[in-house]
Short mmCIF file of C-alpha atoms in Angstrom, two decimals:
data_model
loop_
_atom_site.label_atom_id
_atom_site.label_comp_id
_atom_site.label_asym_id
_atom_site.label_seq_id
_atom_site.Cartn_x
_atom_site.Cartn_y
_atom_site.Cartn_z
CA MET E 1218 0.20 -0.10 0.19
CA LYS E 1219 2.61 2.34 0.74
CA LEU E 1220 4.59 1.73 -2.35
CA LYS E 1221 1.28 1.99 -4.43
CA THR E 1222 0.58 5.70 -2.92
CA THR E 1223 4.07 7.04 -3.39
CA LEU E 1224 3.66 5.58 -7.40
CA MET E 1225 0.47 7.96 -6.99
CA ALA E 1226 1.85 10.81 -5.39
CA ALA E 1227 4.83 10.81 -8.29
CA LEU E 1228 1.93 10.42 -10.99
CA LEU E 1229 0.46 13.49 -9.21
CA ALA E 1230 3.78 15.68 -9.17
CA ALA E 1231 4.80 14.75 -12.76
CA THR E 1232 3.91 17.44 -14.53
CA THR E 1233 5.66 19.75 -11.86
CA ALA E 1234 9.28 18.01 -11.90
CA GLY E 1235 10.38 17.80 -15.27
CA ALA E 1236 11.89 21.63 -15.44
CA GLY E 1237 13.55 22.14 -12.33
CA TRP E 1238 12.53 24.30 -9.87
CA ALA E 1239 12.16 28.27 -9.96
CA ASP E 1240 12.81 30.96 -7.31
CA PRO E 1241 11.14 30.33 -3.81
CA VAL E 1242 7.44 31.24 -3.61
CA LYS E 1243 5.82 32.56 -0.64
CA VAL E 1244 1.96 32.03 -0.66
CA GLY E 1245 -0.12 33.58 1.97
CA MET E 1246 -3.75 31.31 2.01
CA ILE E 1247 -6.45 33.52 3.50
CA THR E 1248 -9.45 30.80 4.37
CA THR E 1249 -12.39 30.46 6.16
CA LEU E 1250 -11.05 28.18 9.15
CA SER E 1251 -13.81 29.14 12.13
CA GLY E 1252 -17.43 29.60 12.32
CA GLY E 1253 -19.98 28.87 9.39
CA GLY E 1254 -18.11 27.75 6.54
CA ALA E 1255 -15.50 25.97 8.19
CA GLY E 1256 -15.38 23.06 6.62
CA LEU E 1257 -15.17 24.58 3.06
CA GLY E 1258 -12.12 26.73 4.00
CA ILE E 1259 -10.56 23.19 5.99
CA ASP E 1260 -11.41 21.71 2.43
CA VAL E 1261 -9.60 23.97 0.26
CA ARG E 1262 -6.46 24.01 2.93
CA ASP E 1263 -6.29 20.12 3.37
CA GLY E 1264 -6.20 19.81 -0.91
CA PHE E 1265 -3.92 22.36 -1.27
CA MET E 1266 -1.38 21.15 1.30
CA LEU E 1267 -1.50 17.40 0.28
CA ALA E 1268 -0.62 18.77 -3.25
CA VAL E 1269 2.41 20.79 -1.32
CA LYS E 1270 3.04 17.59 0.29
CA GLN E 1271 3.26 15.30 -2.28
CA ALA E 1272 5.66 17.79 -4.51
CA GLY E 1273 7.82 17.91 -1.97
CA ASN E 1274 9.19 21.39 -3.00
CA PRO E 1275 11.38 23.12 -0.36
CA ASP E 1276 11.40 26.67 -2.01
CA LEU E 1277 7.32 27.04 -1.69
CA GLN E 1278 6.20 28.32 1.68
CA VAL E 1279 2.61 28.64 3.08
CA VAL E 1280 1.31 31.05 5.16
CA ILE E 1281 -2.21 30.21 6.42
CA GLU E 1282 -4.72 32.53 8.10
CA ASP E 1283 -8.49 32.47 9.34
CA ASP E 1284 -10.15 34.98 7.81
CA GLN E 1285 -13.47 34.05 10.52
CA ARG E 1286 -15.62 34.85 7.22
CA LYS E 1287 -15.09 38.59 8.00
CA PRO E 1288 -14.11 41.07 5.16
CA ASP E 1289 -12.60 43.80 7.45
CA ILE E 1290 -10.41 40.68 8.90
CA ALA E 1291 -9.58 39.60 5.60
CA VAL E 1292 -8.50 42.72 4.29
CA GLN E 1293 -6.50 42.85 7.30
CA LEU E 1294 -4.57 39.84 6.72
CA ALA E 1295 -4.08 40.53 3.09
CA ASP E 1296 -2.13 43.68 4.49
CA LYS E 1297 -0.18 41.78 6.57
CA MET E 1298 0.56 39.25 4.15
CA ILE E 1299 1.39 41.55 1.21
CA GLN E 1300 3.42 44.46 3.58
CA SER E 1301 5.10 42.35 6.49
CA GLU E 1302 4.95 38.53 5.12
CA LYS E 1303 6.11 39.67 1.96
CA VAL E 1304 4.07 37.02 -0.19
CA ASP E 1305 4.48 36.53 -4.03
CA VAL E 1306 0.75 34.73 -4.58
CA LEU E 1307 -2.17 35.00 -2.41
CA THR E 1308 -4.85 31.99 -2.14
CA GLY E 1309 -7.72 30.70 -0.22
CA ILE E 1310 -10.82 32.88 -0.03
CA ILE E 1311 -14.32 30.77 -0.22
CA PHE E 1312 -16.69 33.83 0.03
CA SER E 1313 -17.25 36.14 -2.86
CA ASN E 1314 -17.44 39.44 -0.75
CA LEU E 1315 -14.01 38.70 0.87
CA ALA E 1316 -12.83 38.06 -2.88
CA MET E 1317 -14.28 41.17 -3.59
CA ALA E 1318 -12.79 43.10 -0.45
CA VAL E 1319 -9.00 41.30 -1.01
CA ILE E 1320 -8.15 40.31 -4.56
CA PRO E 1321 -8.61 43.94 -6.61
CA ALA E 1322 -6.41 45.26 -3.92
CA ALA E 1323 -3.93 42.51 -4.35
CA THR E 1324 -3.68 42.51 -7.76
CA ALA E 1325 -3.24 46.36 -7.67
CA GLN E 1326 0.07 45.82 -5.58
CA GLY E 1327 1.38 43.34 -8.15
CA LYS E 1328 0.34 40.19 -6.60
CA PHE E 1329 -0.76 36.74 -7.83
CA TYR E 1330 -4.31 35.94 -6.68
CA LEU E 1331 -5.07 32.02 -7.22
CA SER E 1332 -8.78 31.48 -6.38
CA PRO E 1333 -9.47 28.52 -5.47
CA ASN E 1334 -13.26 28.74 -4.91
CA ALA E 1335 -15.09 32.64 -4.82
CA GLY E 1336 -15.35 33.13 -8.88
CA PRO E 1337 -17.58 36.80 -8.59
CA SER E 1338 -19.31 37.87 -11.96
CA ALA E 1339 -17.24 41.21 -11.19
CA LEU E 1340 -13.87 39.79 -11.34
CA ALA E 1341 -14.56 38.10 -14.29
CA GLY E 1342 -15.96 40.56 -16.71
CA ARG E 1343 -14.95 44.59 -16.73
CA GLY E 1344 -13.01 43.63 -13.13
CA CYS E 1345 -10.70 41.33 -14.53
CA HIS E 1346 -6.74 41.49 -14.34
CA PRO E 1347 -3.84 39.64 -15.59
CA ASN E 1348 -2.75 38.59 -12.40
CA TYR E 1349 -6.21 36.76 -11.02
CA PHE E 1350 -6.51 33.38 -12.23
CA ASN E 1351 -9.53 31.35 -10.96
CA VAL E 1352 -9.11 28.04 -10.24
CA ALA E 1353 -12.46 27.20 -9.77
CA TRP E 1354 -15.31 28.55 -11.52
CA GLN E 1355 -16.97 31.42 -12.56
CA ASN E 1356 -19.60 32.28 -10.42
CA ASP E 1357 -22.76 31.19 -12.37
CA ASN E 1358 -21.57 27.88 -13.92
CA LEU E 1359 -22.62 25.49 -11.72
CA HIS E 1360 -26.30 27.70 -11.66
CA GLU E 1361 -25.79 28.05 -15.37
CA ALA E 1362 -25.80 23.87 -15.66
CA ALA E 1363 -28.73 23.36 -12.99
CA GLY E 1364 -30.83 25.61 -15.00
CA ALA E 1365 -30.04 23.60 -18.22
CA TYR E 1366 -30.91 20.26 -16.18
CA ALA E 1367 -34.34 21.95 -14.79
CA ASN E 1368 -35.27 21.85 -18.09
CA GLU E 1369 -34.54 18.14 -19.29
CA ALA E 1370 -36.18 17.47 -16.23
CA GLY E 1371 -39.11 19.32 -17.04
CA PHE E 1372 -39.71 21.86 -14.50
CA LYS E 1373 -42.06 24.61 -15.80
CA ASN E 1374 -42.26 26.74 -12.86
CA THR E 1375 -39.34 26.66 -10.44
CA TYR E 1376 -39.15 28.36 -6.76
CA ILE E 1377 -35.69 29.77 -6.44
CA LEU E 1378 -33.67 31.45 -3.88
CA ALA E 1379 -30.06 32.09 -2.41
CA PRO E 1380 -28.08 33.91 0.54
CA ASN E 1381 -28.44 37.79 -0.43
CA TYR E 1382 -24.12 38.41 -1.41
CA PRO E 1383 -22.60 38.64 -4.96
CA ALA E 1384 -22.22 34.57 -4.82
CA GLY E 1385 -26.05 34.49 -4.54
CA GLN E 1386 -26.87 36.94 -6.97
CA ASP E 1387 -24.28 35.37 -9.26
CA ALA E 1388 -26.07 32.19 -8.47
CA LEU E 1389 -29.66 33.35 -9.65
CA THR E 1390 -28.88 34.87 -12.40
CA GLY E 1391 -26.86 31.71 -13.32
CA TYR E 1392 -29.97 29.84 -13.20
CA LYS E 1393 -32.01 31.94 -15.36
CA ARG E 1394 -29.63 32.27 -18.22
CA PHE E 1395 -30.35 28.80 -18.85
CA TYR E 1396 -33.76 27.76 -17.47
CA GLU E 1397 -36.66 28.63 -19.82
CA GLY E 1398 -39.31 27.97 -17.25
CA ALA E 1399 -41.55 30.88 -15.36
CA LEU E 1400 -40.29 31.33 -11.84
CA ALA E 1401 -42.96 30.66 -9.08
CA GLY E 1402 -41.27 32.87 -6.80
CA GLU E 1403 -37.57 34.64 -6.29
CA PHE E 1404 -36.17 35.28 -3.16
CA TYR E 1405 -32.67 36.24 -1.35
CA THR E 1406 -31.99 35.28 2.06
CA LYS E 1407 -29.90 36.71 4.51
CA LEU E 1408 -26.14 35.55 4.95
CA GLY E 1409 -25.48 33.12 7.76
CA GLN E 1410 -29.63 32.42 7.81
CA THR E 1411 -30.74 29.22 9.62
CA ASP E 1412 -34.15 29.04 9.73
CA TYR E 1413 -36.16 28.61 6.59
CA ALA E 1414 -39.90 28.45 8.15
CA ALA E 1415 -40.88 31.72 6.03
CA GLU E 1416 -38.83 30.56 2.71
CA ILE E 1417 -40.71 27.00 2.96
CA ALA E 1418 -44.03 28.43 3.84
CA GLN E 1419 -43.77 30.87 0.48
CA ILE E 1420 -42.56 27.69 -1.41
CA ARG E 1421 -45.46 25.50 -0.55
CA ALA E 1422 -48.06 28.45 -1.26
CA SER E 1423 -46.27 29.50 -4.42
CA GLY E 1424 -47.90 26.88 -6.43
CA ALA E 1425 -44.05 25.80 -7.96
CA ASP E 1426 -43.29 22.28 -8.97
CA SER E 1427 -39.91 22.65 -8.09
CA VAL E 1428 -36.97 23.97 -6.40
CA PHE E 1429 -33.75 25.89 -7.17
CA PHE E 1430 -31.44 26.78 -4.09
CA PHE E 1431 -27.90 27.73 -3.24
CA LEU E 1432 -27.04 27.74 0.17
CA PRO E 1433 -23.85 26.98 0.62
CA GLY E 1434 -22.16 25.39 4.08
CA GLY E 1435 -24.21 25.34 7.38
CA MET E 1436 -26.93 27.33 5.55
CA GLY E 1437 -27.92 24.48 3.30
CA ILE E 1438 -27.74 22.15 6.29
CA SER E 1439 -30.22 23.67 7.98
CA PHE E 1440 -32.67 24.36 5.11
CA LEU E 1441 -32.81 20.69 3.60
CA LYS E 1442 -33.14 19.13 7.04
CA GLN E 1443 -35.99 21.62 7.66
CA TYR E 1444 -37.37 21.56 3.85
CA ALA E 1445 -37.52 17.37 4.40
CA ALA E 1446 -39.18 17.62 7.62
CA SER E 1447 -41.73 20.16 6.01
CA GLY E 1448 -43.63 17.79 3.76
CA VAL E 1449 -43.38 19.77 1.14
CA ASP E 1450 -42.54 17.27 -1.72
CA LEU E 1451 -41.39 19.08 -4.35
CA PRO E 1452 -37.91 17.91 -6.66
CA VAL E 1453 -34.86 19.90 -5.29
CA VAL E 1454 -32.15 20.56 -7.73
CA GLY E 1455 -29.18 22.98 -7.14
CA PRO E 1456 -25.26 23.00 -7.03
CA ALA E 1457 -22.78 21.16 -5.28
CA PHE E 1458 -22.55 23.62 -3.12
CA SER E 1459 -25.50 22.43 -1.48
CA PHE E 1460 -24.71 19.05 -1.79
CA ASP E 1461 -21.00 18.24 -0.88
CA GLN E 1462 -18.98 15.45 0.54
CA GLY E 1463 -19.24 17.43 4.09
CA ILE E 1464 -22.89 18.67 3.94
CA LEU E 1465 -24.43 15.36 2.66
CA GLN E 1466 -22.99 13.57 6.02
CA ALA E 1467 -24.99 16.17 8.30
CA VAL E 1468 -28.02 16.18 6.22
CA GLY E 1469 -28.51 12.34 5.43
CA GLU E 1470 -31.03 10.60 4.00
CA ALA E 1471 -33.09 14.12 3.25
CA ALA E 1472 -30.84 14.71 0.38
CA LEU E 1473 -31.03 11.27 -1.12
CA GLY E 1474 -32.21 11.46 -5.10
CA VAL E 1475 -31.52 15.36 -5.11
CA LYS E 1476 -29.83 16.63 -8.77
CA ASN E 1477 -26.88 18.61 -8.45
CA THR E 1478 -24.09 20.60 -11.00
CA SER E 1479 -20.66 19.89 -10.20
CA GLN E 1480 -17.41 20.41 -12.40
CA TRP E 1481 -15.89 17.61 -10.28
CA ASN E 1482 -16.73 14.29 -8.44
CA LYS E 1483 -14.90 11.50 -6.77
CA ASP E 1484 -15.76 9.18 -9.64
CA LEU E 1485 -14.24 11.09 -12.57
CA ASP E 1486 -12.32 8.51 -14.37
CA ASN E 1487 -8.87 10.36 -14.78
CA PRO E 1488 -5.75 9.11 -13.81
CA ALA E 1489 -5.29 12.46 -11.60
CA ASN E 1490 -8.39 11.95 -9.75
CA VAL E 1491 -8.22 8.55 -9.10
CA ALA E 1492 -5.07 9.00 -7.40
CA PHE E 1493 -6.33 12.22 -5.58
CA VAL E 1494 -9.19 10.69 -4.13
CA GLU E 1495 -7.27 7.56 -2.86
CA SER E 1496 -4.35 9.74 -1.53
CA PHE E 1497 -6.77 12.23 0.18
CA GLN E 1498 -8.58 9.93 2.12
CA ALA E 1499 -5.13 8.01 3.10
CA GLU E 1500 -3.73 11.57 4.06
CA TYR E 1501 -6.86 12.69 6.03
CA GLY E 1502 -9.12 9.80 6.42
CA ARG E 1503 -12.33 11.29 5.04
CA LEU E 1504 -13.44 11.35 1.00
CA PRO E 1505 -12.31 14.72 -0.50
CA SER E 1506 -15.00 17.15 -1.77
CA LEU E 1507 -15.25 19.78 -4.18
CA TYR E 1508 -13.55 22.17 -2.58
CA ALA E 1509 -10.46 19.77 -1.75
CA SER E 1510 -10.08 18.98 -5.36
CA GLN E 1511 -10.06 22.95 -6.07
CA GLY E 1512 -7.31 23.65 -3.63
CA PHE E 1513 -5.43 20.38 -4.82
CA ASP E 1514 -5.97 21.81 -8.62
CA THR E 1515 -4.72 25.31 -7.03
CA ALA E 1516 -1.44 23.90 -5.90
CA ASN E 1517 -0.28 22.13 -8.88
CA LEU E 1518 -1.32 25.11 -10.94
CA LEU E 1519 0.95 27.10 -9.27
CA LEU E 1520 3.61 24.41 -8.68
CA SER E 1521 3.55 23.64 -12.83
CA ALA E 1522 4.15 27.45 -13.38
CA MET E 1523 6.84 27.49 -10.60
CA ALA E 1524 8.89 24.91 -12.88
CA LYS E 1525 8.73 27.17 -15.67
CA ALA E 1526 9.25 30.72 -14.53
CA ASP E 1527 10.87 32.54 -11.95
CA VAL E 1528 7.95 34.37 -10.09
CA SER E 1529 9.90 37.58 -9.83
CA ASP E 1530 9.58 37.64 -13.71
CA THR E 1531 6.23 38.91 -13.69
CA GLU E 1532 5.36 38.20 -17.40
CA ALA E 1533 6.92 34.87 -17.52
CA PHE E 1534 5.13 33.73 -14.35
CA ARG E 1535 1.97 35.05 -15.43
CA ALA E 1536 2.03 32.96 -18.83
CA ALA E 1537 3.40 29.67 -17.14
CA LEU E 1538 0.02 30.05 -14.97
CA LYS E 1539 -2.24 31.13 -17.96
CA GLU E 1540 -0.66 27.50 -20.13
CA ALA E 1541 -2.36 25.80 -17.13
CA ASP E 1542 0.40 22.83 -17.90
CA PHE E 1543 -0.96 20.08 -14.75
CA ALA E 1544 -2.93 17.53 -14.48
CA SER E 1545 -6.17 18.56 -13.21
CA THR E 1546 -8.74 16.49 -11.11
CA ARG E 1547 -11.06 17.23 -13.75
CA GLY E 1548 -9.30 15.81 -16.81
CA ASP E 1549 -9.69 18.92 -19.19
CA PHE E 1550 -8.62 21.89 -18.21
CA ARG E 1551 -7.73 25.30 -19.35
CA PHE E 1552 -8.42 28.97 -18.90
CA GLY E 1553 -10.43 31.62 -21.09
CA PRO E 1554 -9.42 35.26 -21.91
CA ASN E 1555 -10.55 36.42 -18.79
CA ASN E 1556 -8.10 33.28 -16.62
CA HIS E 1557 -11.78 31.75 -15.59
CA PRO E 1558 -11.70 28.23 -16.41
CA ILE E 1559 -13.14 26.28 -19.57
CA GLN E 1560 -14.42 23.18 -18.44
CA ASP E 1561 -17.60 20.81 -18.49
CA ILE E 1562 -20.31 20.42 -15.63
CA TYR E 1563 -21.54 17.47 -14.73
CA VAL E 1564 -25.22 16.66 -13.02
CA ARG E 1565 -24.82 14.76 -10.09
CA GLU E 1566 -27.01 12.77 -7.85
CA VAL E 1567 -27.10 12.05 -4.36
CA ILE E 1568 -26.44 8.10 -3.48
CA GLN E 1569 -25.74 6.17 -0.24
CA GLU E 1570 -22.55 3.91 -0.54
CA GLY E 1571 -22.81 1.72 2.87
CA ASP E 1572 -22.88 4.43 5.18
CA VAL E 1573 -21.73 6.99 3.62
CA PHE E 1574 -24.02 9.33 1.34
CA THR E 1575 -22.46 11.08 -2.04
CA ASN E 1576 -22.75 11.57 -5.25
CA LYS E 1577 -22.24 9.67 -8.65
CA THR E 1578 -21.82 11.33 -11.94
CA LEU E 1579 -25.09 11.24 -14.22
CA GLY E 1580 -23.57 12.79 -17.23
CA VAL E 1581 -22.40 16.69 -18.68
CA ALA E 1582 -25.18 19.13 -18.36
CA LEU E 1583 -22.75 22.04 -19.68
CA GLU E 1584 -19.70 21.17 -22.38
CA ASP E 1585 -16.39 23.17 -21.87
CA ARG E 1586 -18.55 25.90 -20.71
CA GLY E 1587 -16.54 29.41 -20.22
CA ASP E 1588 -18.59 32.66 -18.47
CA ALA E 1589 -20.94 34.89 -19.94
CA TYR E 1590 -18.51 37.62 -18.89
CA ALA E 1591 -14.97 36.99 -20.52
CA ASP E 1592 -16.47 39.44 -23.60
CA GLU E 1593 -16.35 42.03 -20.99
CA CYS E 1594 -12.77 41.42 -20.26
CA ARG E 1595 -10.21 43.88 -21.55
CA MET E 1596 -6.65 42.91 -20.97
#
């Protein structure tokens, strides 16, 4: 088993090993490690650090701080990392309101930002920057795929809801971009809300034939449990953020059979993903999540650039990042003109494997999807 794990680690690091290491790179990871959403940040961190460990590059240093899901704390940490820690690259932010508070200022100071999660529309279009690379998705993408799936499922009158912050606004915009039916209702909840009795009552009275919701982390757990207990028996569709590995264990049977959309799943059959899933389980004793895969890919993107260019040579390092010459857990992966991914988005179904609730891939919802804002990007 040890030999097998070693061979897998060698495979995963292969794209970064050929050209020799570049100059030392210092990374500042600001992510959510406490309070609501902590599980998401922990998974991004663990996926990132697994790739760092496997690469064994002594010239990569990572400084990790907890933003507590507070924009002011994230800004203070970014200032400290840039001014005192002298980091070259920033990464880690989960929530889009924090990303909007940190990323423009960091890139304006000449730092690279590699997003392992948040992809607000404002930074994909007119607010794009040559030093900002999103390694996850543009916020709308998974919701666009949910809208496309809703059409295939025959939904004609969907009730939609999401938290009132940038990612929530992008979520409903994305869903409506592809969904062709009517809306029974559209509602923005409070960020961090845990009681959804009022919203479920509105759904019940709305005449809806289906529900789409985006409620990441603990918000999704609360909603799904309360929805299942309410007796409202309408089909639900959503993005992976509300049906990911950590959430499913907390929700349990209430999520079984729900369709959700994602650019990644543990059963994607490519060598990098097979090796990642096994090595993550061996390292941490749990199945990886969407967020863990994004952290892992972000680190391997960075390592691939380090193998080709010095971070002090901004143009060369930027070009090396743009090449995305690494083995992604998603299989095919490339950047569009605004440094956001072009990739397949899948439909998944929540299932149970033994005592574990997880997802299986059903098929592709959107193929080679970029994003709706790339044409507005001028760089």
